[in-house]
Amino acid sequence: MFVYVALVVASAAMFAPYVLEVLTSLKTYEETMMMPPSIAPAVPQWGNYLGVSFFGFPMVTQMLNSIIVCAMRVAGQLLFASMAAYAFARLEFPFRRTLFAIFLSVLMVPSQLFLIPQYEIMLKLGLLDTLPALFIPGMFSAFGVFLLRQFFMSLPRDLDEAARIDGANPLQIYFCILLPLIRPALVALALLTLVSSWNDLLWPLIVNSTPERLPIAVGLANLHGQYNTQFQLIMAGAVIASAPIIVLFLVMQRQFIAGFASSGLK
């Protein structure tokens, strides 16, 4: 009985904010300002979604920007992190453990400390206020290397030996044999990177200023006015922006859970 009660409470705590977000997106401005606040709208205002999508700000363009940035970050993470993880897990080279310890030490440093060096790099490259400035710094992460390394280490070494006997070089072993076997871990890393990139707010605010070159998270934040804020439009935009991530997670949740269960992070 206690387990079922805990599941109900956990489910309510998980979905209640999203339900309130949807209900608020259907209210009028006056209903969002009522004290005490009303839970459900008197008459659903479906026009809020039309207003925030086409007349409030360039949401379609910013959604496309977010998709491009997420795709580039995910592709970079899967390529660079998997190659580094393969080297640390399967190849022998001097100071391998020391270098891996340095990689892990990056996880202990707050990400905000990297903002100024990364901004200077983008400035020197002439990439400020461009889409590449949004995704280039996020194409590699120490956490991705750690996650995939754990999965590579769980694979038997006999696979490498058999491939070497057949004449395969390390690159062929990586691409043709080991990489297909770590698909659950790749899916888990891809989803984590996707969610992090989709919700990224601080870095785009620093490097980009043109509304047409901002992602959707920053676009929604810019809807806050100094004296007046249309909360119903912000909630409508948030529902539209969060829907793709929720659908993707529901479709890929089995691979996502399998990736963590099989990578040593049980």
PDB file of C-alpha atoms in Angstrom, residues 12-13 22-23 27 49 52 57 73 77 92 97 106 116 165 169 190 206 210 214 216 218 222 233-234 248 265:
ATOM      1  CA  ALA A  12       1.407  14.013  -9.007  1.00  0.00           C
ATOM      2  CA  ALA A  13       4.529  15.981  -8.116  1.00  0.00           C
ATOM      3  CA  VAL A  22      -1.234  23.920 -19.794  1.00  0.00           C
ATOM      4  CA  LEU A  23      -4.176  25.336 -17.826  1.00  0.00           C
ATOM      5  CA  LYS A  27      -6.447  31.624 -19.465  1.00  0.00           C
ATOM      6  CA  TYR A  49      -1.134  29.530 -28.919  1.00  0.00           C
ATOM      7  CA  VAL A  52       2.634  33.344 -29.226  1.00  0.00           C
ATOM      8  CA  PHE A  57       7.944  36.913 -31.343  1.00  0.00           C
ATOM      9  CA  ARG A  73      25.596  19.300 -29.999  1.00  0.00           C
ATOM     10  CA  GLN A  77      28.924  14.653 -28.179  1.00  0.00           C
ATOM     11  CA  GLU A  92      47.041   1.537 -23.918  1.00  0.00           C
ATOM     12  CA  ARG A  97      44.841   7.093 -15.941  1.00  0.00           C
ATOM     13  CA  VAL A 106      36.435  19.057 -14.968  1.00  0.00           C
ATOM     14  CA  ILE A 116      34.526  33.968 -19.980  1.00  0.00           C
ATOM     15  CA  ILE A 165      43.379 -11.530 -35.422  1.00  0.00           C
ATOM     16  CA  ASN A 169      42.904  -1.809 -36.827  1.00  0.00           C
ATOM     17  CA  ALA A 190      21.983  11.871 -26.753  1.00  0.00           C
ATOM     18  CA  ILE A 206      25.839  35.961 -23.502  1.00  0.00           C
ATOM     19  CA  THR A 210      19.688  39.171 -32.429  1.00  0.00           C
ATOM     20  CA  LEU A 214      18.381  32.944 -30.329  1.00  0.00           C
ATOM     21  CA  ILE A 216      13.480  29.094 -27.946  1.00  0.00           C
ATOM     22  CA  VAL A 218      15.884  32.601 -24.516  1.00  0.00           C
ATOM     23  CA  ASN A 222      12.499  37.670 -23.318  1.00  0.00           C
ATOM     24  CA  LEU A 233       1.484  33.701 -23.680  1.00  0.00           C
ATOM     25  CA  ILE A 234       4.639  32.587 -21.877  1.00  0.00           C
ATOM     26  CA  LEU A 248      10.910  12.179 -27.670  1.00  0.00           C
ATOM     27  CA  LEU A 265      25.515   3.856 -13.117  1.00  0.00           C
TER      28      LEU A 265
END
